[in-house]
Coordinates of C-alpha atoms and ligand atoms in Angstrom, one line a residue:
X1 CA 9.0 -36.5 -27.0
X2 CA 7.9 -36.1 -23.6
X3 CA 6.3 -32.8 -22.0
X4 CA 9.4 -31.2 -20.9
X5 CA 11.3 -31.6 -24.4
X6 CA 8.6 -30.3 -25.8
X7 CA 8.1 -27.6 -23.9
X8 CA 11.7 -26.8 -23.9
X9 CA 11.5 -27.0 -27.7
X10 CA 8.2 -24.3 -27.9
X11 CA 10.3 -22.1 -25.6
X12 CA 13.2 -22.0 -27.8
X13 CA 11.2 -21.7 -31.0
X14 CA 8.6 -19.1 -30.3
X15 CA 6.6 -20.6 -31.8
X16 CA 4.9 -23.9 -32.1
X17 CA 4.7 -27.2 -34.1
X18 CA 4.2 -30.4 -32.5
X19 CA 2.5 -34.0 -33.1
X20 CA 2.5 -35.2 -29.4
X21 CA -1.1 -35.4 -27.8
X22 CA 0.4 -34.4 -24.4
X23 CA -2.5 -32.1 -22.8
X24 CA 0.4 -30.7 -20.2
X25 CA 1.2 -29.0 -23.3
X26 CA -1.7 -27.4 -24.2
X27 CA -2.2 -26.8 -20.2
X28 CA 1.2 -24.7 -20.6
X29 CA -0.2 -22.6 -23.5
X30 CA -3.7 -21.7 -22.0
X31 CA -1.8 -20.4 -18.9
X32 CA -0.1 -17.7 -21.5
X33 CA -2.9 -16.8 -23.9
X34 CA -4.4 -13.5 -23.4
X35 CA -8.1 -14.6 -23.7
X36 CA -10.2 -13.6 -20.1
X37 CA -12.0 -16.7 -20.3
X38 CA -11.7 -20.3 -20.3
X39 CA -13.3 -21.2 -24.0
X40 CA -11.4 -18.5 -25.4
X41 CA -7.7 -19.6 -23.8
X42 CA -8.3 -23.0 -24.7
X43 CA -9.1 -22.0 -28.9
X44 CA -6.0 -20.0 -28.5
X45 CA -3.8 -22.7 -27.3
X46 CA -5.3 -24.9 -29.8
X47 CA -4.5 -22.4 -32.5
X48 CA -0.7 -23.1 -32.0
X49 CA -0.6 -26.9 -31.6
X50 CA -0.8 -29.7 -34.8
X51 CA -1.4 -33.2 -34.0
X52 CA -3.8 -35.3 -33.1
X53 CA -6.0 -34.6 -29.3
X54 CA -9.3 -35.4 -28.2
X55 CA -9.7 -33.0 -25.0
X56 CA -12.5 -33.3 -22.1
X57 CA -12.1 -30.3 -20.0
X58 CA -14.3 -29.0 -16.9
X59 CA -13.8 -25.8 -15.6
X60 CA -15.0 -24.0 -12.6
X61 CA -18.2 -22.9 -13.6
X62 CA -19.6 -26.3 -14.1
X63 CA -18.9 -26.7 -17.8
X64 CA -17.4 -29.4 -20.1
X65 CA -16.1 -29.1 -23.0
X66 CA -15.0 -31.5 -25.7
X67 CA -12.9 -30.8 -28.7
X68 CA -11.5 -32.8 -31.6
X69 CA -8.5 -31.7 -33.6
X70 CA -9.2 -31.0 -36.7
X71 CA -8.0 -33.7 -38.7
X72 CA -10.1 -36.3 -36.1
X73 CA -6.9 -38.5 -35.4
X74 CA -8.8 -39.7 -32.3
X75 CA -12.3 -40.8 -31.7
X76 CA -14.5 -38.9 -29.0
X77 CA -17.8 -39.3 -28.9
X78 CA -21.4 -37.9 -27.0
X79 CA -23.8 -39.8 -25.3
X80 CA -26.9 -38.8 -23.5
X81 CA -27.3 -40.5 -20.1
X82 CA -31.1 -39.0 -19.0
X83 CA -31.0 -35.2 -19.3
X84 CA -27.3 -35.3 -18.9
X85 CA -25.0 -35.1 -21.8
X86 CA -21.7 -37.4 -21.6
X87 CA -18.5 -37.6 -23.4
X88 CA -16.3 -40.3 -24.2
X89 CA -13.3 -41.7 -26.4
X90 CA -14.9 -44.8 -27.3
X91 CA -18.9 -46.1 -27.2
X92 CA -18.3 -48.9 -26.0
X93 CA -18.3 -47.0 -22.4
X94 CA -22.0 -45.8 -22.8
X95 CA -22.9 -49.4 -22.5
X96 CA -21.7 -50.0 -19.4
X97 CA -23.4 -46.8 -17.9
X98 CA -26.9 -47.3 -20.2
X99 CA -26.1 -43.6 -21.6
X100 CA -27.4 -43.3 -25.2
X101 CA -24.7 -42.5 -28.2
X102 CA -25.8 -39.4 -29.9
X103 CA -23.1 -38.9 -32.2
X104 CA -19.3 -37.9 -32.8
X105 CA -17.5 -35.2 -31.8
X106 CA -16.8 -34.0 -35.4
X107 CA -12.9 -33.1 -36.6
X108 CA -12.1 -29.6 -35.1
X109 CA -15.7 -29.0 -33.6
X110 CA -15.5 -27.8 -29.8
X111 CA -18.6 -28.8 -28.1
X112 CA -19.9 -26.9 -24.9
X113 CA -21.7 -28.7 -22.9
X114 CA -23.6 -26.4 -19.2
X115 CA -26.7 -26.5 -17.4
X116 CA -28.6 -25.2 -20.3
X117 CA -27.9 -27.9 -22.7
X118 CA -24.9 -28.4 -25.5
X119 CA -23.2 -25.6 -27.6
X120 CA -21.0 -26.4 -30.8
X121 CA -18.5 -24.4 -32.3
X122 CA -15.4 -24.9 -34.6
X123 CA -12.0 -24.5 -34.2
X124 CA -10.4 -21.9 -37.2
X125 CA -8.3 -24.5 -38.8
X126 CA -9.8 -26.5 -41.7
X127 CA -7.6 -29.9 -42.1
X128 CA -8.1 -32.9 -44.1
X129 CA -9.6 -35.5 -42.4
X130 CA -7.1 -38.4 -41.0
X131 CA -8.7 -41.1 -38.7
X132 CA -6.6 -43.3 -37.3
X133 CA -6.6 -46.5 -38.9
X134 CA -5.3 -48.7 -36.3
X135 CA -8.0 -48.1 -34.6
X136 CA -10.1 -50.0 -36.3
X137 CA -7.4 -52.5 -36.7
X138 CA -6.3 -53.2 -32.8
X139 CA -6.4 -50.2 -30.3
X140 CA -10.5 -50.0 -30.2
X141 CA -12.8 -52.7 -28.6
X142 CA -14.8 -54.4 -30.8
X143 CA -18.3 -53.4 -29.3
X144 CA -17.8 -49.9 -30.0
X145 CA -18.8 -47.9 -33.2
X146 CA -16.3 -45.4 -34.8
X147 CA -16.8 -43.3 -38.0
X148 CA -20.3 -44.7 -37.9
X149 CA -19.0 -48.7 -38.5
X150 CA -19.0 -51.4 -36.1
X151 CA -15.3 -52.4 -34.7
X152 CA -16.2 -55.6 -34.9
X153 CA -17.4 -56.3 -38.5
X154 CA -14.6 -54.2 -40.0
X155 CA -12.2 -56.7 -38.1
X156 CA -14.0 -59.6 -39.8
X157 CA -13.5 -57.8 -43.1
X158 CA -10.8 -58.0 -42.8
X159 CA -10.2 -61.3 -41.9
X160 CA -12.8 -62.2 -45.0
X161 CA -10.2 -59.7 -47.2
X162 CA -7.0 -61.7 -46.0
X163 CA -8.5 -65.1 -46.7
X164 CA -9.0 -63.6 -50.2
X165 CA -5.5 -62.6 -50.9
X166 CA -3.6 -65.2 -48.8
X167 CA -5.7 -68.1 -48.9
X168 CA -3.6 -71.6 -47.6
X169 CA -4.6 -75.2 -47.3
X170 CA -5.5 -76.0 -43.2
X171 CA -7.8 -77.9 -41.0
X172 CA -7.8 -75.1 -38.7
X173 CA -8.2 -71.6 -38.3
X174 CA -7.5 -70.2 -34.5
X175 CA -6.9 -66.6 -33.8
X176 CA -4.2 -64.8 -31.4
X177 CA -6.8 -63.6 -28.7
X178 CA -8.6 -61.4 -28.0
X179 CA -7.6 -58.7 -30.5
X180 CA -7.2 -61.3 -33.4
X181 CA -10.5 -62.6 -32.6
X182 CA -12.9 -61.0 -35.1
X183 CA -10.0 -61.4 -38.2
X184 CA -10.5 -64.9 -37.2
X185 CA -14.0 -65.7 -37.6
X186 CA -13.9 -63.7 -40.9
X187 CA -10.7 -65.6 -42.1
X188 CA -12.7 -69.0 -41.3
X189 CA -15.7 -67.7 -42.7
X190 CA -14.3 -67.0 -46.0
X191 CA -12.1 -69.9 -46.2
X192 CA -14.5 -72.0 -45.0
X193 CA -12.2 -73.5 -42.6
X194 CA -13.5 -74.6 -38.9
X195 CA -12.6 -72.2 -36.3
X196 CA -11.5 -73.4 -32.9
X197 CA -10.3 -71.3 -29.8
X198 CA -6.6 -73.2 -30.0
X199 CA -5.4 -70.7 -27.6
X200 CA -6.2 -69.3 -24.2
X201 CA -5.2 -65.6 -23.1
X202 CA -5.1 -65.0 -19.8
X203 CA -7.2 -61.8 -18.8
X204 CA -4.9 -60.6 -16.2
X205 CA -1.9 -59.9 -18.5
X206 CA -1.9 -56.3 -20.6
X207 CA -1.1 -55.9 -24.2
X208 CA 2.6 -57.1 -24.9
X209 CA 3.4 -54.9 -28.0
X210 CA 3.3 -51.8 -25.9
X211 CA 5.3 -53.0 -22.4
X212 CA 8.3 -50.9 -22.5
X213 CA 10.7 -53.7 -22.2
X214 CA 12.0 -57.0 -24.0
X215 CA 12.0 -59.1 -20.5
X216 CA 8.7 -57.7 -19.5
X217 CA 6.9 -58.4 -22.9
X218 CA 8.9 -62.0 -23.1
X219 CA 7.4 -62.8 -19.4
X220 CA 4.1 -61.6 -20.2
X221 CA 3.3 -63.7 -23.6
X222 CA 4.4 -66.7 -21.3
X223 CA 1.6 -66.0 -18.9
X224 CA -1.1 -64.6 -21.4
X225 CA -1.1 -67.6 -23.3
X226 CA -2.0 -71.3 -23.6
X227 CA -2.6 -73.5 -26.6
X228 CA -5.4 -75.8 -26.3
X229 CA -3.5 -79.2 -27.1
X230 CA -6.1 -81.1 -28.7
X231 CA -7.2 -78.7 -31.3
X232 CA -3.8 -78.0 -32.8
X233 CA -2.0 -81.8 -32.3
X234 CA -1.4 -83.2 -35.6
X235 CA -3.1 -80.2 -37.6
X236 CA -2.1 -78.1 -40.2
X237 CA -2.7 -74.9 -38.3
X238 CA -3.6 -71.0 -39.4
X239 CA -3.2 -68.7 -36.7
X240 CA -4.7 -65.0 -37.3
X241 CA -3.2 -62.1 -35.6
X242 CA -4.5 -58.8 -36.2
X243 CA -0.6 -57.3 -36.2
X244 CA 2.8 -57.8 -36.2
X245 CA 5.0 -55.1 -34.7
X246 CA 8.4 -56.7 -33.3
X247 CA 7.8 -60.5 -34.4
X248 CA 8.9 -61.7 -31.1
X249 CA 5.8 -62.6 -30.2
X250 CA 4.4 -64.3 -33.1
X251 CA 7.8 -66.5 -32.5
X252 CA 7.2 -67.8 -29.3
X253 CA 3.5 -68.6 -30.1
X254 CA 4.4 -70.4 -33.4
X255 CA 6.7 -72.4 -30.9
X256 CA 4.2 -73.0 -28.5
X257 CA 1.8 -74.7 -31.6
X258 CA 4.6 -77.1 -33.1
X259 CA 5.4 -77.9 -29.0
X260 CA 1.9 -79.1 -29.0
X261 CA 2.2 -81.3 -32.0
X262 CA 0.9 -78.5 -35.1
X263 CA 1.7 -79.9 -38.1
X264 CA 2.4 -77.0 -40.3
X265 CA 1.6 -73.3 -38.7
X266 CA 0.4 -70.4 -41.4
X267 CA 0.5 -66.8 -39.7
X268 CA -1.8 -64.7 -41.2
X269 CA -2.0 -60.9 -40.0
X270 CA -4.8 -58.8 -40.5
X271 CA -3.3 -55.5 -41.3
X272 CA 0.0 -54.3 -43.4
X273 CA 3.3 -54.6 -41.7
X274 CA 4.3 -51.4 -39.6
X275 CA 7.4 -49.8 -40.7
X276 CA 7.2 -46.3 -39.2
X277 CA 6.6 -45.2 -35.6
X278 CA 3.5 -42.9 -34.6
X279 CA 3.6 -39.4 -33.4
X280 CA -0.3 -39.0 -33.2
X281 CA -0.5 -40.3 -29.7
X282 CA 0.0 -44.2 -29.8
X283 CA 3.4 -45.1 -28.0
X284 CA 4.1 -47.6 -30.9
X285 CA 8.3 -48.7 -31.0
X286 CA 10.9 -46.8 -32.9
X287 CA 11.5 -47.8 -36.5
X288 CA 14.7 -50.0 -35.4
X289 CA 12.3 -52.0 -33.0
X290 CA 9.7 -52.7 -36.0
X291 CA 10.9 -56.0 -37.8
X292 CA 8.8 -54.8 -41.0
X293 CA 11.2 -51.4 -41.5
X294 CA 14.5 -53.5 -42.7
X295 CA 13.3 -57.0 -43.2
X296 CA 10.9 -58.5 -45.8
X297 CA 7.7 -60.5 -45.4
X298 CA 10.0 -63.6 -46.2
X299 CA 12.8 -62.9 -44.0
X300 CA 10.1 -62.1 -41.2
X301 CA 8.2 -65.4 -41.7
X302 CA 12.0 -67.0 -41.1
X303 CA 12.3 -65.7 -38.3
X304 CA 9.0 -66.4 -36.6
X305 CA 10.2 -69.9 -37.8
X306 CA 6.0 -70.4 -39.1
X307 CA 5.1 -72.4 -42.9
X308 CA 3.7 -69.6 -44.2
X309 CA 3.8 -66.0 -43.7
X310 CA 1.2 -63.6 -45.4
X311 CA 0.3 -59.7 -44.0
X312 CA -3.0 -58.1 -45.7
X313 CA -2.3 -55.3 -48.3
X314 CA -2.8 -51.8 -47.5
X315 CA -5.3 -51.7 -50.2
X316 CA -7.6 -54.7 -48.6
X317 CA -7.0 -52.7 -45.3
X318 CA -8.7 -50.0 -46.6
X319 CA -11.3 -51.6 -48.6
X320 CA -12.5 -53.3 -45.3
X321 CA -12.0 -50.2 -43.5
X322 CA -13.9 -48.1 -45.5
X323 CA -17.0 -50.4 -46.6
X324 CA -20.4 -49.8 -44.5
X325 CA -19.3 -46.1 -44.5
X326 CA -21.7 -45.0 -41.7
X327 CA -22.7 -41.5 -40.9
X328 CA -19.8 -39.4 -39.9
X329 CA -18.3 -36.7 -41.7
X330 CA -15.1 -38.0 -40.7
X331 CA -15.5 -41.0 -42.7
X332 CA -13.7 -39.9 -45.7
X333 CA -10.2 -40.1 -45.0
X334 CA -7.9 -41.9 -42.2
X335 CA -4.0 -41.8 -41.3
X336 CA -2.3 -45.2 -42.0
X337 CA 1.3 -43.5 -41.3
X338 CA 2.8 -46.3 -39.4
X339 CA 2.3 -48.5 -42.8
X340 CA 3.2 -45.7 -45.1
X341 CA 5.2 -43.2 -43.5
X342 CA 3.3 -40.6 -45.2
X343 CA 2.4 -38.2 -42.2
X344 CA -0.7 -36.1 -42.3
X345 CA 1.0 -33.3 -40.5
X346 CA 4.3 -32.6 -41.4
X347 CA 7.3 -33.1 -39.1
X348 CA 7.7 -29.7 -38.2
X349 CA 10.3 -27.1 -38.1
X350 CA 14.2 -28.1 -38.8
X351 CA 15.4 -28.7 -35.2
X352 CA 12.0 -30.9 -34.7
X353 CA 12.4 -32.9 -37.6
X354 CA 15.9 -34.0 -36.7
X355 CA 14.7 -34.6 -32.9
X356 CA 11.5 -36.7 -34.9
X357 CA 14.6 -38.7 -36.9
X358 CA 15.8 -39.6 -33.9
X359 CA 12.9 -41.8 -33.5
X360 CA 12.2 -42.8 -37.6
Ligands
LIG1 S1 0.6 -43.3 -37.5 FE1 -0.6 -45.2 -37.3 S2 -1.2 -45.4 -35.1 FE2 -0.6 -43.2 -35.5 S3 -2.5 -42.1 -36.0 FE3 -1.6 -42.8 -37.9 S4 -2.5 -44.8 -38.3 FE4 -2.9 -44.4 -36.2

């Protein structure tokens, strides 16, 4: 739901419930809350809204504030760059300015950050933790740190977990890069298979799962990838992918392999298949556009036209996910809606949950 339905839909209401991360939103109810100050407004507006938000805000008087909601769908993070404090959705970003990580940004915490250093404070609401889980699996970059674990080693668990529970016979293990990179290496590692770079992504071509339409996601898995001939000709082939939303990609690359002489060609995907859409802030497709909400693994693997077919089990995802359990109090519990369709906040009030239908 965009800003403008939504809004329409708080107007009518009176009141609100809503799972869109849209900050117009949130914007709209500071303007109205009675609060003299800027802190107090945005608590107030925060009061009425469910779903998932990770907010930076400046304001006037030179200070930033962060806040979490208070399940913690979404990462945000502090770093300390000198005497300055700095905020961020992923660490990965600190790098790049040689700012220090501090720590998290806790679920529901508001922190304050002014001239005279940084202030914490909690929003009223006390919600069960429910960290995305597909950030760890695709939407983060591997060399940051969330809930206190390394992107990139719980992407070769993974990989390690789904050579456990779907091992094949293969002279080769390539991934789908970059994403299915790290699944990869773990997938190899376990299986003690050779791993080989079989194909080449172009890095001038976004992520196809998320283009908006068919031709543009079609043109761009043309142009993002190349298989490296002489590592796939005449070889039994595993090709990891760290998911598998509409299929239509995993087709063309599978035809891509046997056009460059792959004997047999195993998908293997590092997560559980997707059957419900996201209302937490990740524009993933409607239900009819996800090939895993009315077809089965087998009829999936058919259509992909690959050997073998095998997705990891929710239960390995969360093993992997949740071993090395680092420092955060968020660690304990994560969202993994789009492979269950159970939603840590409910859909809302009647007229909402038949607009949310729409969509499921
Ligand atoms: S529904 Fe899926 S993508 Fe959305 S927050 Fe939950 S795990 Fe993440």
């Amino acid at each position: 739901m965009n800003a403008q339905e939504l809004r329409t839909e708080l107007e009518a209401q009176g009141s609100i419930f809503q799972t869109s991360s849209d900050t117009e939103v949130i914007v709209h109810l500071m303007a109205r809350a009675r609060e003299a100050d800027v802190l107090g407004r945005l608590v107030s507006a925060l009061r009425r809204v469910r779903g998932a938000y990770s907010l930076v805000c400046l304001t006037h008087d030179a200070r930033m504030i962060g806040v979490r909601d208070p399940h913690g769908f979404r990462p945000l993070v502090i770093g300390r760059l000198k005497d300055a404090f700095v905020l961020s959705s992923e660490t990965c970003s600190f790098d790049l300015i040689e700012a220090e990580f501090i720590r998290e940004v806790e679920p529901g915490e508001i922190v304050v950050i002014d001239k005279s250093g940084m202030t914490s404070r909690r929003l009223p609401e006390i919600a069960p933790p429910a960290f995305c889980v597909f950030e760890h699996v695709y939407f983060a970059r591997p060399d940051s740190f969330l809930n206190g674990k390394s992107v990139y080693r719980v992407r070769e668990k993974l990989g390690r977990r789904l050579a456990q529970e779907a091992p094949v016979a293969a002279d080769v293990v390539i991934p789908v890069p970059d994403s299915g990179l790290p699944a990869a290496i773990g997938y190899a590692n376990e299986s003690k298979l050779p791993f080989e770079m079989g194909l080449i992504r172009s890095h001038y071509v976004g992520r196809t799962f998320i283009e908006p339409q068919d031709s543009i996601r079609h043109f761009g898995v043309r142009l993002k990838l190349s298989v490296v001939r002489s590592i796939v000709d005449g070889k039994r082939v595993v090709v990891v992918d760290d998911s598998l939303v509409r299929g239509t990609t995993s087709r063309k690359i599978v035809k891509m392999l046997r056009n460059a002489g792959a004997r047999e060609v195993h998908l293997r995907i590092g997560a559980p298949p997707p059957t419900h859409p996201c209302f937490y802030g990740i524009n993933t497709p409607n239900r009819s556009e996800l090939v895993a909400a009315s077809h089965t693994v087998e009829e999936i693997g058919r259509y992909v036209t690959c050997d073998s077919i095998a997705y990891l089990s929710h239960e390995g995802m969360m093993a992997a996910v949740a071993a090395d359990r680092g420092g955060s109090a968020s660690g304990g519990g994560y969202c993994s809606a789009c492979f269950t369709g159970k939603y840590a906040v409910p859909l809302g009030s009647p007229d909402l949950v038949q607009l949310r239908r729409a969509r499921v």
